[in-house]
Amino acid sequence: MVYLLIFNIVLTLYKRKKYLKESVDFAGGNFLKEKVIINGAKKLYGEVKIGGAKNAVLKHMAAALLLKDSCLIHNVPRLTDVETMIDLLASLGAKIEYDLNNNSILIDSANLSNNVANYEHVSKMRASFNVLGALIGRCKEAKVALPGGCAIGERKVNLHIKGLEALGAKIKIENGYVLASANKLTGADVYLDIPSVGATENIMLASVLAEGSTRIQNAAQEPEIADLANFLNSMGADIIGAGTSEIIINGVSHKDLHPCSYSTIPDRIEAGTYMAAIVATRGHGIIKNVFPTQLTAVTSKLTEMGANVNILDPFSLEISCNSTPKAVNIVTQPYPGFPTDLQSPLMSVLTTAKGVSIITESLYENRFMQVAELRRMGADVQQDGTHAIINGVKKLTGAQVKASDLRAGASLLVAALSANGTTSVSSLHHIDRGYEIFEKKLKDLGASIERVIDDSLPVSKPVNTINLEV
Ligand code: EPU
């Protein structure tokens, strides 16, 4: 028995070490010294398979804390954010096995040892704050570091707190932490002033084991919300209406929850980024493992720009563009509006469109971090508050540029792929957070892209930097 226990511990440690090594190899590592060199102006052509949705899987992993048992999650993307969530869950006492070959994660939360999500994790990745709802639901007490603002905006959590208080949680903010406690949580009506994704998720998570029913009005309607509800229902929760603006969570008890096996939806933002790259290079590609109906706002804009988008079946689409795109105006909005996460990749396409485009960013105060870098590549973009005015130029030219956050980084890749000459994109750790094996996927589409170490870049590992969060 003791030998078996020791064997299991050694095996788990070995698997964890192997996972970390392989995932770092796969993501290419996340050191600041790395950059990609792209020789642009090559049409992308071929097929690309999209991975699981980052912003869904991270919430499933947090939700696994509600279950005093194991759950198996499939279609898990190979991202450094997934690693960060693994570390956080492990720090809370969950046991995790990651099967890299099958893109699945087994999370066993039977015995949690801790209900504190420390600043080290939350400052690395904002989605860590989602453990708050699960921990208060499961343990009736939780201490979770406040995320604070980040590179793209202020990103308050007042609605998360308002929702948890409505369920009966007592919340104190002390020394940068949210201290939440409740003798019991009771279902309530919660109206969200704005349809916040994170607040909807945290309230949903806390309501699963509350007494009675909770109704979230003006809830976020993003596909990742419906996916979280489906995941929770697969473990025995009782949630209806997710994906609409009103969600009802009928509380269940611990004994109603059971082990589950669930496959995460495809990443619509990764898919949209590859669509942008194909259009930017005037290429032709097939996007596989995508739900085209979740990208309607994006396909509609790309079509308006002159791209041809053809939905092949419920899981794949074809996209091509063989002439100079037309200028369009884009306003980012909560789902089903145009996603803020695809604003910057589309901006890169519009830098060489015919005419003047205006992008209005209505979710974040500071999400035009790509603009200054795109200008270095010859783009003509003026920023005026929440508007960016893009005057299409004939061609971008290669330059040395630096990613400031995940989606700004993605936009630089798109711009580099379309630009004449050579571009180097540094600060890849931002991009590795949300785009799995992106050099391989782009190479398979015919791009000339290499990840290299640049000894002239700083050596330090990017941890605990507030600008890292998305
Ligand atoms: N907001 C408040 N109060 C709150 C919560 C939000 O004022 O209590 C504001 C925020 O300041 C922000 C806006 O509402 O200006 C939208 O925030 P929301 O809560 O909807 O977003 P989130 O949950 O923080 C998720 C994604 C983001 C994505 C947004 C919108 C994750 C981990 N992140 O963030 O993804 O942009 O929804 O769709 O799910 C990314 O992947 O690059 C990324 C930033």
Coordinates of C-alpha atoms and ligand atoms in Angstrom, one line a residue:
M1 CA 0.0 0.0 0.0
V2 CA 2.8 2.4 1.0
Y3 CA 4.8 1.4 -2.0
L4 CA 1.8 2.0 -4.2
L5 CA 1.3 5.5 -2.7
I6 CA 5.0 6.4 -3.2
F7 CA 4.8 5.0 -6.8
N8 CA 1.8 7.2 -7.5
I9 CA 3.4 10.3 -6.0
V10 CA 6.6 9.7 -8.1
L11 CA 4.5 9.1 -11.2
T12 CA 2.5 12.3 -10.7
L13 CA 5.6 14.3 -10.2
Y14 CA 7.2 12.8 -13.2
K15 CA 4.2 13.5 -15.4
R16 CA 4.0 17.1 -14.2
K17 CA 7.7 17.7 -14.9
K18 CA 7.3 16.0 -18.3
Y19 CA 4.2 18.1 -19.1
L20 CA 5.9 21.4 -18.1
K21 CA 9.0 20.5 -20.2
E22 CA 6.9 19.4 -23.2
S23 CA 4.6 22.4 -23.1
V24 CA 7.5 24.8 -22.8
D25 CA 9.1 23.0 -25.8
F26 CA 5.8 23.2 -27.6
A27 CA 5.1 26.8 -26.9
G28 CA 8.7 27.4 -27.6
G29 CA 9.4 28.6 -24.0
N30 CA 8.3 32.0 -22.7
F31 CA 11.5 33.9 -22.1
L32 CA 11.8 37.5 -23.1
K33 CA 14.9 36.6 -25.2
E34 CA 12.7 34.9 -27.8
K35 CA 11.4 36.4 -31.0
V36 CA 10.0 35.3 -34.3
I37 CA 11.4 36.3 -37.6
I38 CA 8.8 36.5 -40.3
N39 CA 9.6 37.0 -44.0
G40 CA 6.3 38.4 -45.1
A41 CA 4.2 39.0 -48.2
K42 CA 3.6 35.3 -48.8
K43 CA 0.0 34.2 -49.4
L44 CA -1.2 31.8 -46.7
Y45 CA -2.6 28.7 -48.2
G46 CA -3.9 25.5 -46.7
E47 CA -5.7 24.2 -43.6
V48 CA -5.4 25.1 -40.0
K49 CA -7.0 23.3 -37.1
I50 CA -8.1 25.5 -34.2
G51 CA -7.5 24.5 -30.6
G52 CA -9.8 24.6 -27.6
A53 CA -10.9 28.0 -26.4
K54 CA -8.6 29.6 -23.8
N55 CA -11.3 31.7 -22.3
A56 CA -13.5 28.6 -21.8
V57 CA -11.0 26.0 -20.6
L58 CA -9.6 28.3 -17.9
K59 CA -13.1 28.7 -16.4
H60 CA -13.7 24.9 -16.7
M61 CA -10.6 24.4 -14.7
A62 CA -11.7 26.8 -12.0
A63 CA -15.2 25.2 -12.0
A64 CA -13.5 21.8 -11.3
L65 CA -12.9 23.1 -7.8
L66 CA -16.6 22.7 -7.1
L67 CA -16.5 18.9 -7.5
K68 CA -15.3 16.7 -4.7
D69 CA -14.2 14.2 -7.3
S70 CA -12.5 14.1 -10.8
C71 CA -13.4 15.6 -14.1
L72 CA -11.8 15.1 -17.4
I73 CA -11.6 18.0 -19.8
H74 CA -10.8 17.4 -23.5
N75 CA -9.7 19.8 -26.3
V76 CA -7.4 21.6 -23.9
P77 CA -5.1 24.0 -25.9
R78 CA -1.3 24.0 -25.2
L79 CA -1.0 27.4 -23.7
T80 CA 1.1 29.0 -21.0
D81 CA -2.2 30.3 -19.4
V82 CA -3.3 26.6 -19.0
E83 CA 0.0 26.0 -17.2
T84 CA -0.6 29.0 -14.9
M85 CA -4.1 27.6 -14.1
I86 CA -2.6 24.2 -13.4
D87 CA -0.1 25.8 -11.0
L88 CA -2.9 27.7 -9.2
L89 CA -5.2 24.6 -8.8
A90 CA -2.2 22.6 -7.6
S91 CA -1.5 25.3 -5.0
L92 CA -5.1 24.8 -3.8
G93 CA -4.5 21.1 -3.4
A94 CA -6.1 19.7 -6.6
K95 CA -4.3 16.9 -8.4
I96 CA -3.8 17.4 -12.1
E97 CA -2.8 15.1 -14.8
Y98 CA -2.2 16.6 -18.2
D99 CA -2.2 14.3 -21.3
L100 CA -0.4 16.4 -23.8
N101 CA -0.8 13.9 -26.7
N102 CA -4.6 13.9 -26.2
N103 CA -5.0 17.5 -25.2
S104 CA -6.8 16.5 -22.1
I105 CA -6.6 17.3 -18.4
L106 CA -7.8 15.3 -15.5
I107 CA -8.5 17.4 -12.4
D108 CA -9.1 15.7 -9.0
S109 CA -10.4 18.2 -6.5
A110 CA -11.5 15.7 -3.9
N111 CA -9.2 17.1 -1.2
L112 CA -8.5 20.8 -1.3
S113 CA -5.8 21.9 1.1
N114 CA -6.2 25.7 0.7
N115 CA -8.6 28.4 -0.3
V116 CA -6.2 31.2 -1.0
A117 CA -5.4 32.3 -4.6
N118 CA -2.3 34.3 -4.1
Y119 CA -1.1 37.4 -6.0
E120 CA 1.7 35.5 -7.7
H121 CA -1.0 33.6 -9.8
V122 CA -3.6 36.3 -10.1
S123 CA -1.0 38.9 -11.3
K124 CA 0.2 36.5 -14.0
M125 CA -3.3 35.8 -15.3
R126 CA -6.5 37.5 -14.7
A127 CA -8.7 34.4 -15.3
S128 CA -7.3 33.2 -11.9
F129 CA -9.9 35.5 -10.3
N130 CA -12.5 33.0 -11.5
V131 CA -11.6 30.6 -8.7
L132 CA -13.3 33.1 -6.3
G133 CA -16.8 31.9 -7.3
A134 CA -15.9 28.2 -7.2
L135 CA -14.0 28.5 -3.8
I136 CA -16.7 30.4 -2.0
G137 CA -19.3 27.9 -3.4
R138 CA -17.3 24.9 -2.3
C139 CA -15.5 26.1 0.9
K140 CA -17.8 29.0 2.0
E141 CA -14.6 31.0 2.5
A142 CA -12.0 32.2 0.0
K143 CA -9.1 34.6 -0.2
V144 CA -8.3 35.7 -3.7
A145 CA -5.9 38.4 -4.8
L146 CA -7.5 41.4 -6.5
P147 CA -6.3 41.5 -10.1
G148 CA -6.0 45.3 -10.4
G149 CA -5.8 47.0 -13.8
C150 CA -3.7 45.8 -16.7
A151 CA -2.1 46.7 -20.0
I152 CA -5.5 47.0 -21.8
G153 CA -7.6 48.8 -19.2
E154 CA -8.9 49.4 -15.7
R155 CA -10.8 46.1 -15.6
K156 CA -12.8 46.5 -12.4
V157 CA -14.3 43.6 -10.4
N158 CA -17.1 45.5 -8.7
L159 CA -19.8 43.5 -10.5
H160 CA -18.3 40.2 -9.4
I161 CA -18.4 41.4 -5.8
K162 CA -21.9 42.9 -6.1
G163 CA -23.2 39.5 -7.4
L164 CA -21.5 37.4 -4.6
E165 CA -22.8 39.8 -2.0
A166 CA -26.3 39.4 -3.4
L167 CA -25.9 35.6 -2.7
G168 CA -25.1 36.4 0.9
A169 CA -21.3 36.4 0.9
K170 CA -19.6 38.9 3.2
I171 CA -16.8 40.6 1.2
K172 CA -13.9 42.6 2.6
I173 CA -10.9 44.0 0.7
E174 CA -7.7 43.8 2.7
N175 CA -4.1 44.1 1.7
G176 CA -4.9 43.6 -2.0
Y177 CA -7.0 40.5 -1.4
V178 CA -10.8 39.8 -1.6
L179 CA -11.8 38.0 1.6
A180 CA -15.1 36.3 1.0
S181 CA -17.1 34.3 3.5
A182 CA -20.6 33.0 3.9
N183 CA -22.4 30.7 6.4
K184 CA -24.5 29.8 3.5
L185 CA -25.1 31.1 0.0
T186 CA -28.7 31.7 -1.0
G187 CA -30.0 32.2 -4.5
A188 CA -30.9 35.7 -5.5
D189 CA -31.7 38.0 -8.5
V190 CA -28.6 39.7 -9.8
Y191 CA -28.7 42.5 -12.4
L192 CA -25.4 43.3 -14.0
D193 CA -25.0 46.9 -15.0
I194 CA -22.9 45.7 -17.9
P195 CA -22.8 42.1 -19.3
S196 CA -19.4 41.3 -17.8
V197 CA -18.0 37.9 -18.8
G198 CA -16.0 37.3 -15.7
A199 CA -18.8 38.5 -13.3
T200 CA -21.4 36.3 -15.0
E201 CA -19.0 33.4 -14.6
N202 CA -18.1 34.0 -11.0
I203 CA -21.8 34.5 -10.0
M204 CA -22.7 31.3 -11.9
L205 CA -20.0 29.3 -10.1
A206 CA -20.9 30.6 -6.7
S207 CA -24.6 29.8 -7.3
V208 CA -24.2 26.2 -8.3
L209 CA -24.2 25.0 -4.7
A210 CA -26.3 27.8 -3.2
E211 CA -29.7 27.2 -1.7
G212 CA -32.5 28.1 -4.1
S213 CA -32.4 29.7 -7.5
T214 CA -30.3 32.6 -8.8
R215 CA -31.2 34.7 -11.7
I216 CA -28.6 36.7 -13.5
Q217 CA -30.1 39.4 -15.7
N218 CA -28.1 41.3 -18.3
A219 CA -25.7 38.3 -18.2
A220 CA -22.9 38.1 -20.7
Q221 CA -23.9 36.0 -23.7
E222 CA -20.4 34.9 -25.0
P223 CA -20.2 31.3 -26.2
E224 CA -17.7 30.6 -23.4
I225 CA -20.5 31.4 -20.8
A226 CA -22.8 28.7 -22.4
D227 CA -19.8 26.4 -22.5
L228 CA -19.2 26.9 -18.8
A229 CA -22.8 26.2 -18.0
N230 CA -22.7 23.1 -20.2
F231 CA -19.6 21.9 -18.4
L232 CA -21.2 22.5 -14.9
N233 CA -24.4 20.8 -16.0
S234 CA -22.3 17.8 -17.2
M235 CA -21.1 17.5 -13.5
G236 CA -24.7 17.7 -12.2
A237 CA -25.4 21.4 -11.9
D238 CA -28.8 22.8 -13.0
I239 CA -28.3 25.9 -15.2
I240 CA -30.7 27.1 -17.9
G241 CA -30.5 30.1 -20.2
A242 CA -26.7 30.5 -20.5
G243 CA -25.9 32.1 -23.8
T244 CA -28.9 34.4 -23.4
S245 CA -29.1 37.6 -21.3
E246 CA -30.9 35.8 -18.5
I247 CA -29.4 32.8 -16.7
I248 CA -31.1 30.7 -14.0
I249 CA -29.0 28.6 -11.7
N250 CA -31.0 26.2 -9.6
G251 CA -28.8 25.3 -6.6
V252 CA -27.9 21.7 -6.1
S253 CA -26.1 20.0 -3.3
H254 CA -22.6 18.4 -3.2
K255 CA -24.1 14.9 -3.5
D256 CA -25.8 15.9 -6.8
L257 CA -22.4 16.6 -8.4
H258 CA -20.6 13.8 -10.1
P259 CA -17.4 13.1 -12.2
C260 CA -17.7 14.2 -15.8
S261 CA -16.0 14.2 -19.1
Y262 CA -16.3 17.3 -21.2
S263 CA -14.9 18.7 -24.4
T264 CA -14.2 22.5 -24.6
I265 CA -15.5 24.5 -27.5
P266 CA -13.0 25.7 -30.2
D267 CA -11.3 29.0 -29.8
R268 CA -13.3 31.5 -31.9
I269 CA -10.6 34.2 -31.3
E270 CA -7.8 32.0 -32.5
A271 CA -10.0 31.1 -35.6
G272 CA -10.7 34.8 -36.3
T273 CA -7.0 35.6 -36.0
Y274 CA -6.1 33.0 -38.7
M275 CA -8.9 34.3 -40.9
A276 CA -7.4 37.8 -40.5
A277 CA -4.0 36.5 -41.4
I278 CA -5.3 34.8 -44.5
V279 CA -7.1 37.9 -45.7
A280 CA -4.1 40.1 -44.9
T281 CA -1.9 38.0 -47.1
R282 CA -4.6 37.7 -49.8
G283 CA -4.5 33.9 -49.3
H284 CA -6.9 31.0 -49.2
G285 CA -7.5 28.7 -46.3
I286 CA -9.7 26.2 -44.6
I287 CA -10.3 26.7 -40.9
K288 CA -11.1 23.5 -39.1
N289 CA -12.5 22.7 -35.6
V290 CA -14.4 26.0 -35.5
F291 CA -18.0 26.8 -34.9
P292 CA -18.7 29.3 -37.7
T293 CA -21.9 30.5 -36.2
Q294 CA -19.9 31.9 -33.3
L295 CA -18.0 34.1 -35.7
T296 CA -20.9 35.8 -37.5
A297 CA -19.9 39.3 -36.6
V298 CA -16.4 38.7 -37.9
T299 CA -17.3 36.9 -41.1
S300 CA -19.8 39.6 -41.8
K301 CA -17.1 42.3 -41.5
L302 CA -14.6 40.3 -43.5
T303 CA -17.2 39.8 -46.2
E304 CA -17.9 43.5 -46.2
M305 CA -14.2 44.0 -46.8
G306 CA -14.4 41.8 -49.9
A307 CA -13.2 38.5 -48.5
N308 CA -15.1 35.3 -49.5
V309 CA -16.2 33.3 -46.6
N310 CA -17.9 30.0 -47.2
I311 CA -19.3 27.9 -44.3
L312 CA -18.4 24.3 -45.3
D313 CA -20.1 22.5 -42.4
P314 CA -20.9 23.2 -38.7
F315 CA -17.2 22.7 -37.9
S316 CA -15.3 24.3 -40.7
L317 CA -15.2 27.3 -43.0
E318 CA -13.2 28.4 -46.1
I319 CA -11.9 31.9 -46.5
S320 CA -10.1 33.7 -49.3
C321 CA -9.3 37.2 -50.5
N322 CA -7.7 37.9 -53.9
S323 CA -8.0 41.6 -54.1
T324 CA -7.3 44.7 -51.9
P325 CA -9.8 44.7 -49.1
K326 CA -12.2 47.6 -48.7
A327 CA -12.1 49.9 -45.7
V328 CA -14.8 49.2 -43.1
N329 CA -15.9 50.6 -39.7
I330 CA -15.8 48.3 -36.7
V331 CA -17.3 48.8 -33.2
T332 CA -16.4 46.3 -30.6
Q333 CA -19.3 45.1 -28.5
P334 CA -20.2 42.3 -26.1
Y335 CA -21.2 39.1 -27.9
P336 CA -22.9 38.7 -30.4
G337 CA -21.3 42.0 -31.4
F338 CA -17.8 42.3 -32.9
P339 CA -15.3 40.8 -30.3
T340 CA -12.8 43.2 -28.8
D341 CA -10.3 40.4 -28.9
L342 CA -10.3 40.5 -32.7
Q343 CA -10.1 44.2 -33.0
S344 CA -6.3 44.4 -33.3
P345 CA -5.9 41.5 -35.8
L346 CA -8.5 43.1 -38.0
M347 CA -6.8 46.5 -37.7
S348 CA -3.7 44.9 -39.2
V349 CA -5.8 43.8 -42.2
L350 CA -7.3 47.3 -42.5
T351 CA -3.9 49.0 -42.6
T352 CA -3.6 48.0 -46.3
A353 CA -7.3 48.3 -47.2
K354 CA -8.6 50.8 -49.8
G355 CA -9.9 53.9 -48.0
V356 CA -10.3 55.0 -44.4
S357 CA -11.6 52.7 -41.7
I358 CA -12.6 53.6 -38.1
I359 CA -12.4 51.1 -35.3
T360 CA -14.2 52.1 -32.1
E361 CA -13.1 50.1 -29.0
S362 CA -16.0 50.2 -26.6
L363 CA -15.0 47.6 -23.9
Y364 CA -11.5 48.6 -22.8
E365 CA -9.9 52.0 -22.3
N366 CA -6.5 51.1 -23.6
R367 CA -6.7 48.5 -26.3
F368 CA -4.8 50.2 -29.1
M369 CA -1.4 49.2 -27.9
Q370 CA -0.6 47.8 -31.3
V371 CA -1.0 51.1 -33.1
A372 CA 2.5 52.5 -32.3
E373 CA 4.1 49.3 -33.5
L374 CA 2.0 49.1 -36.7
R375 CA 3.1 52.7 -37.4
R376 CA 6.7 51.5 -37.3
M377 CA 5.7 49.1 -40.1
G378 CA 4.4 51.9 -42.2
A379 CA 0.8 51.9 -41.2
D380 CA -1.1 55.2 -41.2
V381 CA -3.2 55.0 -38.0
Q382 CA -4.3 57.9 -35.8
Q383 CA -5.7 57.3 -32.3
D384 CA -8.4 59.6 -31.0
G385 CA -9.6 58.3 -27.6
T386 CA -11.6 55.2 -28.2
H387 CA -11.4 55.5 -32.0
A388 CA -8.6 54.5 -34.3
I389 CA -8.6 56.0 -37.8
I390 CA -6.9 53.8 -40.3
N391 CA -5.9 55.2 -43.6
G392 CA -5.0 52.2 -45.8
V393 CA -1.5 52.2 -47.3
K394 CA -0.3 50.2 -50.3
K395 CA 2.0 47.9 -48.3
L396 CA 3.5 47.5 -44.8
T397 CA 7.2 47.1 -44.5
G398 CA 9.1 44.8 -42.1
A399 CA 10.4 46.2 -38.8
Q400 CA 11.5 45.2 -35.3
V401 CA 8.3 45.3 -33.2
K402 CA 7.3 44.2 -29.8
A403 CA 4.1 42.6 -28.4
S404 CA 2.6 44.5 -25.5
D405 CA -0.2 42.1 -24.8
L406 CA -1.7 39.0 -26.2
R407 CA -4.0 40.4 -28.9
A408 CA -1.7 43.3 -29.8
G409 CA 1.0 40.6 -30.3
A410 CA -1.4 38.7 -32.6
S411 CA -2.0 41.8 -34.7
L412 CA 1.7 42.2 -35.2
L413 CA 2.0 38.7 -36.5
V414 CA -0.8 39.4 -38.9
A415 CA 0.9 42.6 -40.0
A416 CA 4.3 40.9 -40.4
L417 CA 2.8 38.1 -42.5
S418 CA 1.5 40.6 -45.0
A419 CA 4.4 43.1 -44.9
N420 CA 7.2 43.3 -47.5
G421 CA 10.5 42.2 -46.0
T422 CA 11.5 40.9 -42.7
T423 CA 9.8 41.6 -39.3
S424 CA 10.9 40.4 -35.9
V425 CA 8.3 40.2 -33.2
S426 CA 9.6 40.0 -29.7
S427 CA 7.9 39.5 -26.2
L428 CA 6.4 36.3 -27.4
H429 CA 5.4 35.3 -23.9
H430 CA 2.3 37.4 -24.5
I431 CA 1.4 35.5 -27.6
D432 CA 2.2 32.1 -26.1
R433 CA -0.5 32.7 -23.6
G434 CA -3.3 32.4 -26.1
Y435 CA -2.1 30.9 -29.4
E436 CA -0.9 27.3 -29.3
I437 CA 2.0 26.3 -31.5
F438 CA 1.4 29.3 -33.7
E439 CA 4.7 29.1 -35.6
K440 CA 3.9 25.5 -36.6
K441 CA 0.3 26.4 -37.6
L442 CA 1.5 29.3 -39.7
K443 CA 4.3 27.3 -41.3
D444 CA 1.8 24.7 -42.3
L445 CA -0.1 27.5 -44.0
G446 CA 3.1 28.4 -45.9
A447 CA 4.4 31.2 -43.8
S448 CA 8.1 31.8 -43.4
I449 CA 8.5 32.1 -39.6
E450 CA 11.2 31.0 -37.2
R451 CA 11.4 31.4 -33.5
V452 CA 14.9 32.4 -32.4
I453 CA 16.8 33.4 -29.3
D454 CA 18.0 37.0 -29.4
D455 CA 20.8 37.5 -26.9
S456 CA 20.4 41.2 -27.1
L457 CA 17.0 41.0 -25.5
P458 CA 16.6 41.0 -21.7
V459 CA 17.0 37.6 -20.0
S460 CA 14.5 37.9 -17.1
K461 CA 11.5 35.7 -17.0
P462 CA 8.2 37.6 -17.3
V463 CA 6.6 36.8 -14.0
N464 CA 4.6 39.1 -11.7
T465 CA 4.4 41.9 -14.2
I466 CA 1.1 43.5 -14.0
N467 CA 1.1 44.1 -17.8
L468 CA 1.0 40.4 -18.5
E469 CA -2.6 39.9 -17.6
V470 CA -5.5 39.6 -20.1
Ligands
EPU1 N1 -16.1 45.5 -15.9 C1 -16.5 46.4 -14.9 N2 -16.8 45.8 -13.7 C2 -16.7 44.4 -13.5 C3 -16.3 43.6 -14.5 C4 -16.0 44.2 -15.7 O1 -16.5 47.6 -15.0 O2 -17.0 44.0 -12.3 C5 -15.7 46.1 -17.2 C6 -14.2 45.9 -17.5 O3 -13.4 46.9 -16.9 C7 -14.1 45.9 -19.0 C8 -15.5 45.4 -19.4 O4 -16.3 45.5 -18.2 O5 -14.0 47.2 -19.4 C9 -15.6 44.0 -19.9 O6 -15.1 43.1 -19.0 P1 -15.5 41.6 -18.8 O7 -15.7 41.3 -17.4 O8 -16.6 41.3 -19.7 O9 -14.2 40.8 -19.4 P2 -13.3 39.8 -18.6 O10 -14.1 38.7 -18.0 O11 -12.4 40.5 -17.7 C10 -13.0 38.2 -20.7 C11 -11.9 37.7 -21.5 C12 -11.2 38.8 -22.3 C13 -12.3 39.4 -23.2 C14 -13.5 39.9 -22.4 C15 -14.6 40.4 -23.3 C16 -11.1 35.9 -20.1 C17 -10.0 35.3 -19.3 N3 -10.9 37.1 -20.6 O12 -12.5 39.2 -19.8 O13 -10.2 38.2 -23.1 O14 -11.7 40.5 -23.9 O15 -14.0 38.8 -21.6 O16 -15.0 39.5 -24.2 O17 -12.1 35.2 -20.3 C18 -8.2 38.0 -24.2 O18 -8.4 36.7 -24.3 O19 -7.3 38.5 -24.8 C19 -9.0 38.8 -23.3 C20 -8.7 39.9 -22.8

